[in-house]
Amino acid sequence: MDAQSRGRAEGADPADQWVLNPRTGDYELRLDGGAPPPAPSVPRQRTPQAPGPRPGGPRERDPGPRDGDDDTAPDGPRDAHRRKRRQPKTSGRRKALMWTGGVMGLVLVGGSAFAYYWWDRLGGNIDTVDIGDVGSATVLGDGPANILVIGNDVRTGEGNEAYGNRDNVTGHADTTLLFHVAGDRSNATVVSIPRDLMTEIPDCETRQSDGSTKTIPGSEGRTKFNESYGVEGRDPGCTMRTVEQLTGLDVDHFMMFDFNAVKTLSTAVGGVEVCLEEPLKDTSGGTKLDLPAGKTTIQGEEALSFLRNRHGLKNESDLDRIGMQQKFVASMLRRLKEDTLGSPTKMLDVADAATKSLTVDQAIGSPGKLLTLAKELGKIDLKNITLMTLPVIDNPDEPRPVTVVPDPAKAPQVFSMLQDDVSFTEVKKQKKKAKDKQDALLKGARAEASAVRVDVLNGGGPQGAAGETVTWLQNSQGVSRSANQGNAPAKVSRTQLVYAPDQADQARKLADLMGLPAAAMKPTAEAGGDAPMTATLGPDFTKAGVPVATPKKVDVPQSRADEKMCKA
């Protein structure tokens, strides 16, 4: 018996095994036509290695239980004889709906389902990477979450030689999506990061196969973003650190797919509908892509060629290709929502195809943990998912620009909105739990201005901003214990105030004086004592005495996941 038919009644079709129980009104999976199957056997997960110290201080992690984790996973001290929790009965349709949101990053929002008898198989499909202390130890905690979806360009696999050299078995970060999930789960924003974006890659501590750690030096100056993975042994954790430094956001998890994922997933859903204003043909001869104008359904090799193609597009650039990729992903989401959820066999095909090409961090590296993630992401309506490309401009350092750099005006605005968890869509009845938690940092006692101790650094503000701010604080606001520390070691994406818990009253006073929003407040875990706080001025800082505010919208091209690629 092969793996695909393991646990299946001989000769039975999977769809025929979902049977309505007249006593309960629920659909149940009957493997032999008799009693419902027992609860799934969930493989035991390996205990993650203790992370080492992270440069700049360790990230605070939620030590609480992980909803949806495997019961045998080591979440902390437990009674050795504690019995496995009984799973509540759920109808077949509700099981499917719980998996609304699949696995290909955005496919997590579209839909897939795990049938009991495939549980072990799907768990065995998933590869994990130990990324040390970067990321979150929990599946999804309270508040906003950021998931990095990496499409690497490794060429291994049948038919992929058309896209270049197959010798590199690691690949690079070819297609990268930052998936920001709102704290109230009412909306999400997906930001595409161009592969040719010039940025700084920080030093990265990686875990080796023998359990040791190795620090890979960062880039000397700016380099292409796609080199944040696969170059000199950089792992997905290095890409996460690069995005954190670029955006000022904490990245919680990563999900990585290769070329084969596009082919298998697009086939598993029965093809993805695309529309073209003009015929699209790969004139380079690298692939056999040749699509007519109008509506076409593509899958497999043709789908991959479509997503990789630049020829025939307006400027034949990576930015043009990103726009096509976003439309393709949105179309796949709608196909999953409208066509796949109602078919158990299709859902199993999608789940198997997705997990075979999936690599994730250990915190979400099991079917149970992915189920928890999918349940949360499945709450988001497609109309409240915004897709955009990071605002960029041509690289001014190149005579004939080939690469791009972040737009100095618009990129900080996008980062600021994400950091403040501001939705790019109008969401009705948006809850404010996560925002209220951050806003609470500004509530409480205030110290006298003369008691405030702060070092001011310039991390991207106007030239001379640190010195001018200190002069203003001392002469106009009575903050005599402020000091100019010049330029920060690295630029920040927005102004921030780092302080210890016992300095909270000082931090609130300084926030009042400088007009800092709640999102700028960055409390640490350790006591500060007599040490000063650190205020780092970012691109959002304009002038001393002018409040730093988060924009409510930004003028950049956007689309919504519910917008149809084919209008007719």
Coordinates of C-alpha atoms in Angstrom, one line a residue:
M1 CA 0.0 0.0 0.0
D2 CA 1.5 3.3 -1.0
A3 CA 1.7 6.4 1.3
Q4 CA -1.1 8.1 -0.5
S5 CA -3.6 5.4 0.3
R6 CA -2.3 4.7 3.8
G7 CA -5.3 4.3 6.2
R8 CA -7.8 4.3 3.3
A9 CA -10.3 1.6 2.8
E10 CA -9.2 -0.5 -0.2
G11 CA -10.4 0.9 -3.4
A12 CA -12.4 3.7 -1.7
D13 CA -12.6 7.2 -3.0
P14 CA -11.7 9.8 -0.3
A15 CA -14.7 11.9 -1.2
D16 CA -17.0 8.9 -0.6
Q17 CA -15.7 8.5 2.9
W18 CA -17.2 11.8 4.2
V19 CA -20.5 10.5 5.5
L20 CA -23.4 12.3 7.2
N21 CA -24.1 11.0 10.7
P22 CA -27.9 11.2 11.1
R23 CA -27.7 11.3 14.9
T24 CA -25.4 14.3 15.0
G25 CA -26.0 16.1 11.7
D26 CA -22.2 16.2 11.2
Y27 CA -20.1 14.9 8.3
E28 CA -17.6 12.3 9.5
L29 CA -14.7 10.6 7.8
R30 CA -15.4 6.8 7.7
L31 CA -12.4 4.8 6.6
D32 CA -14.2 1.4 6.6
G33 CA -17.8 2.4 6.4
G34 CA -18.2 1.8 10.2
A35 CA -17.3 3.8 13.2
P36 CA -15.7 7.2 12.9
P37 CA -11.9 7.2 13.0
P38 CA -9.9 7.8 16.1
A39 CA -8.2 11.1 16.7
P40 CA -5.1 11.7 14.6
S41 CA -1.7 10.5 15.7
V42 CA 0.4 13.6 15.9
P43 CA 4.2 13.1 15.5
R44 CA 6.3 14.3 18.4
Q45 CA 8.2 17.4 17.6
R46 CA 11.9 17.9 18.4
T47 CA 12.7 20.2 21.3
P48 CA 14.1 23.4 19.9
Q49 CA 17.6 24.3 20.9
A50 CA 18.0 27.1 23.3
P51 CA 18.7 30.2 21.3
G52 CA 21.8 32.2 21.9
P53 CA 21.9 35.9 22.6
R54 CA 20.6 38.2 19.8
P55 CA 22.6 41.3 18.9
G56 CA 20.9 44.3 20.3
G57 CA 19.2 42.3 23.1
P58 CA 16.8 39.3 23.0
R59 CA 13.3 39.6 21.8
E60 CA 10.7 39.2 24.5
R61 CA 8.7 36.0 23.9
D62 CA 5.3 35.0 25.0
P63 CA 5.9 32.0 27.4
G64 CA 2.2 31.0 27.4
P65 CA 0.7 27.9 25.8
R66 CA 0.5 27.6 22.1
D67 CA -3.0 27.0 20.9
G68 CA -3.1 24.4 18.2
D69 CA 0.3 22.9 19.1
D70 CA 0.8 19.2 19.2
D71 CA -0.1 17.9 22.6
T72 CA 3.2 16.1 22.8
A73 CA 5.2 19.2 21.8
P74 CA 7.4 20.6 24.6
D75 CA 5.6 23.8 25.6
G76 CA 7.0 23.8 29.2
P77 CA 6.8 21.7 32.3
R78 CA 3.9 19.3 32.2
D79 CA 2.7 16.3 34.1
A80 CA 4.4 13.3 32.5
H81 CA 1.2 11.3 32.8
R82 CA -1.1 14.1 31.5
R83 CA -3.6 12.6 29.0
K84 CA -3.9 14.1 25.6
R85 CA -6.7 16.6 25.4
R86 CA -9.9 15.3 23.7
Q87 CA -10.6 17.1 20.4
P88 CA -14.1 18.5 20.0
K89 CA -16.2 17.0 17.2
T90 CA -16.4 19.1 14.1
S91 CA -18.3 18.5 10.9
G92 CA -16.5 17.9 7.7
R93 CA -17.6 21.2 6.3
R94 CA -16.4 23.0 9.5
K95 CA -13.1 21.1 9.3
A96 CA -12.6 22.6 5.8
L97 CA -13.5 26.1 6.9
M98 CA -11.0 25.9 9.8
W99 CA -8.4 25.4 7.1
T100 CA -9.5 28.5 5.2
G101 CA -6.1 29.9 4.4
G102 CA -3.8 27.2 3.1
V103 CA -0.1 27.3 3.2
M104 CA 1.5 29.4 0.4
G105 CA 1.7 32.5 2.5
L106 CA -1.4 34.1 1.1
V107 CA -2.7 30.6 0.3
L108 CA -3.1 30.5 4.1
V109 CA -6.0 32.8 3.6
G110 CA -7.4 30.9 0.7
G111 CA -8.1 27.4 2.0
S112 CA -6.9 23.9 2.5
A113 CA -7.8 21.0 4.8
F114 CA -6.2 18.1 6.6
A115 CA -8.1 14.8 6.6
Y116 CA -7.3 12.5 9.6
Y117 CA -5.7 9.7 7.6
W118 CA -3.3 12.2 5.9
W119 CA -2.1 13.8 9.1
D120 CA 1.2 11.9 9.4
R121 CA 1.9 12.2 5.7
L122 CA 1.4 16.0 5.7
G123 CA 3.5 16.3 8.9
G124 CA 6.3 14.4 7.2
N125 CA 6.2 16.7 4.2
I126 CA 7.1 19.8 6.2
D127 CA 10.8 20.8 6.4
T128 CA 11.9 23.1 9.3
V129 CA 14.9 25.3 9.9
D130 CA 16.3 26.2 13.3
I131 CA 16.7 30.0 13.1
G132 CA 17.8 30.5 16.6
D133 CA 16.5 33.5 18.5
V134 CA 15.1 35.4 15.6
G135 CA 11.3 35.2 15.3
S136 CA 8.6 34.3 17.8
A137 CA 8.4 31.1 19.8
T138 CA 4.6 31.1 19.6
V139 CA 2.3 30.4 16.6
L140 CA 0.4 33.7 17.0
G141 CA 0.3 35.8 20.1
D142 CA -1.8 38.8 20.9
G143 CA -1.4 41.8 18.7
P144 CA -0.2 42.2 15.2
A145 CA 1.9 39.5 13.5
N146 CA 4.3 39.5 10.6
I147 CA 5.0 36.5 8.4
L148 CA 7.7 36.5 5.7
V149 CA 6.9 34.4 2.7
I150 CA 10.0 33.6 0.7
G151 CA 10.0 32.2 -2.8
N152 CA 13.5 31.0 -3.5
D153 CA 14.8 30.5 -7.0
V154 CA 16.5 27.2 -6.6
R155 CA 16.3 25.5 -10.0
T156 CA 16.4 21.8 -9.0
G157 CA 13.5 19.7 -10.2
E158 CA 12.2 18.5 -13.6
G159 CA 11.7 21.1 -16.2
N160 CA 13.4 24.0 -14.2
E161 CA 16.6 24.0 -16.3
A162 CA 14.8 26.6 -18.6
Y163 CA 15.2 29.2 -15.8
G164 CA 19.0 29.0 -15.5
N165 CA 21.7 27.2 -13.6
R166 CA 20.6 24.2 -11.5
D167 CA 23.9 23.8 -9.7
N168 CA 22.8 26.2 -6.8
V169 CA 20.7 23.9 -4.6
T170 CA 20.0 26.7 -2.1
G171 CA 18.8 29.5 -4.3
H172 CA 18.2 33.2 -3.3
A173 CA 15.3 35.2 -2.0
D174 CA 13.8 35.7 -5.4
T175 CA 10.2 36.6 -4.5
T176 CA 9.5 37.9 -1.0
L177 CA 6.2 38.9 0.6
L178 CA 5.9 40.6 4.0
F179 CA 2.5 39.5 5.3
H180 CA 1.3 41.8 8.1
V181 CA -1.7 40.6 10.0
A182 CA -3.6 43.1 12.0
G183 CA -3.9 42.6 15.8
D184 CA -7.6 42.2 15.6
R185 CA -7.4 39.9 12.6
S186 CA -9.8 42.1 10.6
N187 CA -7.3 43.0 7.9
A188 CA -3.9 42.2 6.4
T189 CA -1.4 44.0 4.2
V190 CA 0.9 42.2 1.9
V191 CA 4.1 44.1 0.8
S192 CA 6.2 42.7 -2.0
I193 CA 9.9 43.4 -1.6
P194 CA 11.8 43.6 -4.9
R195 CA 14.7 41.2 -5.3
D196 CA 16.8 44.0 -6.8
L197 CA 16.3 46.4 -3.8
M198 CA 19.6 47.7 -2.5
T199 CA 19.7 47.4 1.2
E200 CA 22.1 46.6 4.1
I201 CA 22.2 43.0 5.3
P202 CA 23.1 42.7 9.0
D203 CA 25.4 40.1 10.6
C204 CA 23.5 36.9 11.0
E205 CA 23.9 34.1 13.6
T206 CA 23.0 30.8 12.0
R207 CA 22.6 27.3 13.4
Q208 CA 24.8 24.6 11.9
S209 CA 23.9 20.9 11.4
D210 CA 26.1 19.9 14.3
G211 CA 24.2 22.2 16.7
S212 CA 26.9 24.9 16.7
T213 CA 26.4 28.5 15.7
K214 CA 28.1 30.5 13.1
T215 CA 28.0 34.3 12.5
I216 CA 27.9 35.3 8.9
P217 CA 29.1 38.8 8.3
G218 CA 26.6 41.3 6.9
S219 CA 27.1 43.2 3.7
E220 CA 29.7 46.0 3.5
G221 CA 27.3 48.8 2.4
R222 CA 24.2 48.1 0.4
T223 CA 23.7 45.0 -1.7
K224 CA 20.8 43.3 -3.4
F225 CA 18.1 42.1 -1.1
N226 CA 17.9 38.7 -2.7
E227 CA 21.4 38.0 -1.3
S228 CA 19.9 37.9 2.2
Y229 CA 19.3 34.2 1.7
G230 CA 21.5 31.6 0.2
V231 CA 24.7 33.6 -0.1
E232 CA 27.7 32.5 2.1
G233 CA 25.4 30.2 4.0
R234 CA 22.7 32.7 5.0
D235 CA 19.5 31.0 6.1
P236 CA 15.9 32.3 6.2
G237 CA 16.6 33.9 9.6
C238 CA 19.1 36.2 7.9
T239 CA 16.3 37.3 5.5
M240 CA 14.0 37.9 8.5
R241 CA 16.7 40.1 10.2
T242 CA 17.2 42.0 7.0
V243 CA 13.5 42.8 6.7
E244 CA 13.4 43.8 10.4
Q245 CA 16.2 46.2 9.9
L246 CA 14.6 47.6 6.7
T247 CA 11.1 48.0 8.1
G248 CA 11.4 48.4 11.9
L249 CA 8.9 45.5 12.3
D250 CA 9.4 42.3 14.3
V251 CA 9.1 39.3 11.9
D252 CA 7.5 36.3 13.7
H253 CA 7.7 33.5 11.2
F254 CA 8.9 32.6 7.7
M255 CA 7.4 30.2 5.1
M256 CA 9.6 29.3 2.1
F257 CA 8.7 27.7 -1.2
D258 CA 10.6 26.8 -4.3
F259 CA 9.8 26.8 -8.1
N260 CA 8.0 23.5 -7.8
A261 CA 5.4 24.9 -5.4
V262 CA 3.9 27.2 -8.1
K263 CA 3.6 24.2 -10.5
T264 CA 2.0 21.8 -8.0
L265 CA -0.3 24.3 -6.2
S266 CA -1.7 25.8 -9.4
T267 CA -2.4 22.3 -10.7
A268 CA -3.9 21.1 -7.4
V269 CA -6.5 23.9 -7.5
G270 CA -7.4 23.1 -11.1
G271 CA -5.7 26.1 -12.7
V272 CA -5.6 29.9 -12.0
E273 CA -7.5 32.3 -14.2
V274 CA -5.5 35.3 -15.6
C275 CA -6.4 38.1 -18.0
L276 CA -4.1 39.9 -20.4
E277 CA -4.7 43.1 -22.3
E278 CA -2.2 42.0 -24.9
P279 CA -0.7 38.6 -26.0
L280 CA 2.2 37.6 -23.8
K281 CA 5.1 35.6 -25.3
D282 CA 8.6 34.8 -24.0
T283 CA 10.7 36.1 -26.9
S284 CA 13.9 35.1 -25.2
G285 CA 13.3 31.4 -25.9
G286 CA 13.9 30.5 -22.2
T287 CA 10.4 29.1 -21.9
K288 CA 7.5 28.2 -24.2
L289 CA 5.2 30.8 -22.7
D290 CA 2.7 32.0 -25.3
L291 CA -0.6 33.3 -24.0
P292 CA -3.3 35.1 -26.0
A293 CA -5.0 38.3 -25.0
G294 CA -8.0 38.0 -22.8
K295 CA -9.0 35.3 -20.3
T296 CA -6.8 32.1 -19.9
T297 CA -6.5 29.4 -17.2
I298 CA -3.0 28.4 -16.5
Q299 CA -1.3 25.7 -14.3
G300 CA 1.8 23.7 -13.8
E301 CA 4.8 24.7 -16.0
E302 CA 2.8 27.4 -17.8
A303 CA 1.9 29.0 -14.4
L304 CA 5.6 29.1 -13.3
S305 CA 6.6 30.6 -16.7
F306 CA 4.0 33.3 -16.3
L307 CA 5.3 34.3 -12.8
R308 CA 8.9 34.2 -13.9
N309 CA 8.5 36.1 -17.1
R310 CA 9.6 39.7 -17.7
H311 CA 9.5 39.7 -21.5
G312 CA 6.6 41.5 -23.1
L313 CA 5.8 43.5 -20.0
K314 CA 5.8 47.3 -20.0
N315 CA 9.4 47.9 -18.9
E316 CA 10.4 44.2 -18.7
S317 CA 11.4 44.9 -15.1
D318 CA 11.2 43.0 -11.8
L319 CA 8.6 45.6 -10.7
D320 CA 6.3 44.8 -13.6
R321 CA 6.7 41.1 -12.8
I322 CA 5.8 41.7 -9.2
G323 CA 2.5 43.3 -10.3
M324 CA 1.6 40.2 -12.3
Q325 CA 2.5 38.0 -9.4
Q326 CA 0.2 39.9 -7.1
K327 CA -2.7 39.5 -9.5
F328 CA -2.0 35.8 -9.9
V329 CA -1.9 35.2 -6.1
A330 CA -5.2 37.1 -5.7
S331 CA -6.8 35.0 -8.4
M332 CA -5.6 31.8 -6.7
L333 CA -7.1 32.9 -3.4
R334 CA -10.5 33.4 -5.0
R335 CA -10.2 30.0 -6.7
L336 CA -9.5 28.4 -3.3
K337 CA -12.4 30.1 -1.6
E338 CA -14.9 29.5 -4.4
D339 CA -14.0 26.1 -5.7
T340 CA -11.7 24.1 -3.4
L341 CA -13.4 24.3 0.0
G342 CA -16.4 22.2 -1.1
S343 CA -14.3 19.2 -2.3
P344 CA -12.4 17.0 0.3
T345 CA -10.3 15.5 -2.5
K346 CA -9.2 18.9 -3.9
M347 CA -8.4 20.1 -0.4
L348 CA -6.2 17.1 0.3
D349 CA -4.4 17.6 -3.0
V350 CA -3.8 21.3 -2.2
A351 CA -2.6 20.5 1.3
D352 CA -0.2 17.8 0.0
A353 CA 1.1 20.0 -2.8
A354 CA 1.7 22.9 -0.4
T355 CA 3.5 21.0 2.3
K356 CA 5.7 19.1 0.0
S357 CA 7.3 22.4 -1.1
L358 CA 7.2 24.1 2.3
T359 CA 10.0 25.0 4.7
V360 CA 9.1 26.9 7.9
D361 CA 10.6 27.8 11.2
Q362 CA 10.3 25.3 14.1
A363 CA 7.7 27.3 15.9
I364 CA 5.1 26.5 13.2
G365 CA 6.7 23.3 11.9
S366 CA 3.8 20.8 12.4
P367 CA 0.2 20.4 11.0
G368 CA -1.3 21.3 14.4
K369 CA 0.6 24.6 14.5
L370 CA -0.1 25.4 10.9
L371 CA -3.8 24.7 11.7
T372 CA -3.7 27.3 14.4
L373 CA -2.2 29.8 12.1
A374 CA -4.7 29.1 9.3
K375 CA -7.7 29.4 11.7
E376 CA -6.6 32.9 12.6
L377 CA -5.8 34.0 9.1
G378 CA -9.0 32.5 7.7
K379 CA -10.9 35.1 9.6
I380 CA -9.8 37.8 7.2
D381 CA -12.1 38.8 4.4
L382 CA -10.4 39.0 1.0
K383 CA -11.7 42.5 0.5
N384 CA -9.7 43.6 3.6
I385 CA -6.4 42.2 2.2
T386 CA -4.3 44.9 0.6
L387 CA -1.5 44.0 -1.8
M388 CA 1.3 46.5 -2.7
T389 CA 4.9 46.8 -3.7
L390 CA 7.4 48.5 -1.4
P391 CA 7.6 52.1 -2.7
V392 CA 11.0 52.4 -4.5
I393 CA 12.9 54.8 -6.8
D394 CA 15.7 54.1 -9.2
N395 CA 19.1 53.7 -7.5
P396 CA 20.7 57.2 -7.8
D397 CA 24.2 55.7 -7.5
E398 CA 23.9 54.0 -10.9
P399 CA 24.4 55.9 -14.2
R400 CA 21.9 53.5 -15.9
P401 CA 19.8 52.3 -13.0
V402 CA 19.3 48.6 -12.8
T403 CA 18.5 48.3 -9.1
V404 CA 16.2 50.3 -6.8
V405 CA 16.2 51.8 -3.3
P406 CA 13.4 52.6 -0.9
D407 CA 11.4 55.7 -1.8
P408 CA 12.8 58.2 0.9
A409 CA 9.3 59.8 1.4
K410 CA 6.8 57.0 0.9
A411 CA 8.6 53.9 2.2
P412 CA 8.9 55.3 5.8
Q413 CA 5.2 56.1 5.6
V414 CA 4.3 52.6 4.7
F415 CA 6.5 51.2 7.5
S416 CA 5.0 53.6 10.0
M417 CA 1.5 52.5 9.2
L418 CA 2.5 48.9 9.5
Q419 CA 4.3 49.5 12.8
D420 CA 1.2 51.3 14.2
D421 CA -1.1 48.6 12.8
V422 CA -3.0 51.0 10.7
S423 CA -5.2 49.3 8.0
F424 CA -4.8 50.3 4.4
T425 CA -8.5 49.4 3.9
E426 CA -11.6 50.7 5.5
V427 CA -12.6 48.0 7.9
K428 CA -15.9 48.0 9.6
K429 CA -16.1 47.2 13.3
Q430 CA -12.3 47.0 13.7
K431 CA -11.4 45.9 17.1
K432 CA -8.8 47.9 19.0
K433 CA -7.3 45.4 21.4
A434 CA -3.7 45.5 20.0
K435 CA -3.7 49.2 19.5
D436 CA -5.1 49.8 23.0
K437 CA -2.3 47.7 24.4
Q438 CA 0.3 50.0 22.7
D439 CA -1.6 53.1 23.6
A440 CA -1.5 52.1 27.2
L441 CA 2.2 52.8 27.3
L442 CA 1.4 56.5 27.2
K443 CA -1.0 56.2 30.2
G444 CA 0.4 56.8 33.7
A445 CA 2.5 59.2 35.8
R446 CA 4.8 61.7 34.3
A447 CA 8.2 62.7 35.6
E448 CA 9.3 66.3 35.9
A449 CA 11.3 67.5 32.9
S450 CA 14.4 68.1 35.0
A451 CA 14.3 64.4 35.9
V452 CA 14.3 63.1 32.3
R453 CA 17.6 61.6 31.2
V454 CA 17.9 60.9 27.5
D455 CA 20.6 60.4 24.8
V456 CA 19.5 61.6 21.4
L457 CA 20.8 60.1 18.2
N458 CA 20.1 60.8 14.6
G459 CA 19.0 57.6 12.8
G460 CA 17.7 59.0 9.6
G461 CA 16.3 62.4 10.5
P462 CA 17.4 65.8 8.9
Q463 CA 21.1 66.6 9.1
G464 CA 22.0 68.0 12.6
A465 CA 18.6 66.9 14.0
A466 CA 20.1 65.4 17.1
G467 CA 22.0 68.5 18.1
E468 CA 19.1 70.8 17.4
T469 CA 16.7 68.6 19.4
V470 CA 19.0 68.6 22.4
T471 CA 19.3 72.3 22.3
W472 CA 15.6 72.7 22.1
L473 CA 15.0 70.2 25.0
Q474 CA 17.5 72.0 27.3
N475 CA 16.7 75.6 26.5
S476 CA 12.9 75.4 25.9
Q477 CA 11.6 72.3 27.7
G478 CA 13.8 72.1 30.8
V479 CA 15.3 68.7 30.0
S480 CA 18.8 69.6 31.2
R481 CA 19.9 65.9 31.3
S482 CA 19.7 65.4 27.5
A483 CA 22.8 64.7 25.5
N484 CA 23.6 64.7 21.8
Q485 CA 25.2 61.4 20.8
G486 CA 25.5 62.1 17.1
N487 CA 24.6 59.6 14.4
A488 CA 23.1 56.2 15.4
P489 CA 25.1 53.1 14.5
A490 CA 22.4 52.2 12.0
K491 CA 19.4 54.0 10.5
V492 CA 15.9 53.3 11.8
S493 CA 12.7 53.3 9.8
R494 CA 11.0 55.6 12.3
T495 CA 11.6 57.6 15.5
Q496 CA 11.7 55.5 18.6
L497 CA 12.3 55.9 22.3
V498 CA 13.9 52.9 24.1
Y499 CA 13.5 52.9 27.9
A500 CA 13.5 50.6 30.9
P501 CA 10.3 49.8 33.0
D502 CA 11.6 52.0 35.8
Q503 CA 11.9 54.9 33.4
A504 CA 8.3 54.8 32.1
D505 CA 7.4 58.1 33.8
Q506 CA 10.4 59.8 32.1
A507 CA 9.4 58.2 28.8
R508 CA 5.8 59.5 29.0
K509 CA 7.1 63.0 29.8
L510 CA 9.5 63.0 26.8
A511 CA 6.8 61.6 24.5
D512 CA 4.5 64.5 25.6
L513 CA 7.3 67.1 24.9
M514 CA 8.4 65.7 21.5
G515 CA 4.9 64.6 20.3
L516 CA 5.9 60.9 20.0
P517 CA 3.1 58.5 19.1
A518 CA 2.5 55.3 21.2
A519 CA 4.1 53.2 18.4
A520 CA 7.5 55.0 19.1
M521 CA 7.6 53.7 22.7
K522 CA 9.9 50.7 23.0
P523 CA 10.1 49.4 26.6
T524 CA 12.8 46.9 27.4
A525 CA 12.7 44.1 30.0
E526 CA 15.6 45.1 32.3
A527 CA 15.8 48.0 34.8
G528 CA 17.6 51.1 33.6
G529 CA 18.7 52.5 36.9
D530 CA 20.7 55.8 36.3
A531 CA 21.4 55.0 32.6
P532 CA 19.7 57.4 30.2
M533 CA 16.9 56.5 27.8
T534 CA 17.7 56.4 24.1
A535 CA 15.8 58.5 21.6
T536 CA 16.7 57.8 17.9
L537 CA 15.3 60.2 15.4
G538 CA 14.0 58.6 12.1
P539 CA 12.9 59.8 8.7
D540 CA 9.5 60.7 10.2
F541 CA 11.1 63.4 12.4
T542 CA 11.0 66.8 10.7
K543 CA 12.0 69.4 13.3
A544 CA 12.3 69.8 17.1
G545 CA 8.9 70.8 18.5
V546 CA 7.0 69.3 15.6
P547 CA 5.0 66.2 16.7
V548 CA 5.9 62.9 15.1
A549 CA 2.6 61.4 13.8
T550 CA 1.6 58.2 11.9
P551 CA 0.0 58.8 8.5
K552 CA -3.5 57.4 8.1
K553 CA -2.9 56.7 4.4
V554 CA -0.2 56.8 1.8
D555 CA -0.3 57.4 -1.9
V556 CA 1.1 54.2 -3.4
P557 CA -0.4 51.8 -5.9
Q558 CA -2.6 49.2 -4.1
S559 CA -5.0 46.4 -5.0
R560 CA -7.4 44.2 -3.0
A561 CA -7.4 40.4 -2.9
D562 CA -11.1 40.3 -3.9
E563 CA -10.5 42.3 -7.1
K564 CA -11.0 40.1 -10.1
M565 CA -8.2 39.9 -12.6
C566 CA -10.7 39.1 -15.3
K567 CA -13.5 41.7 -15.3
A568 CA -15.8 39.8 -17.7

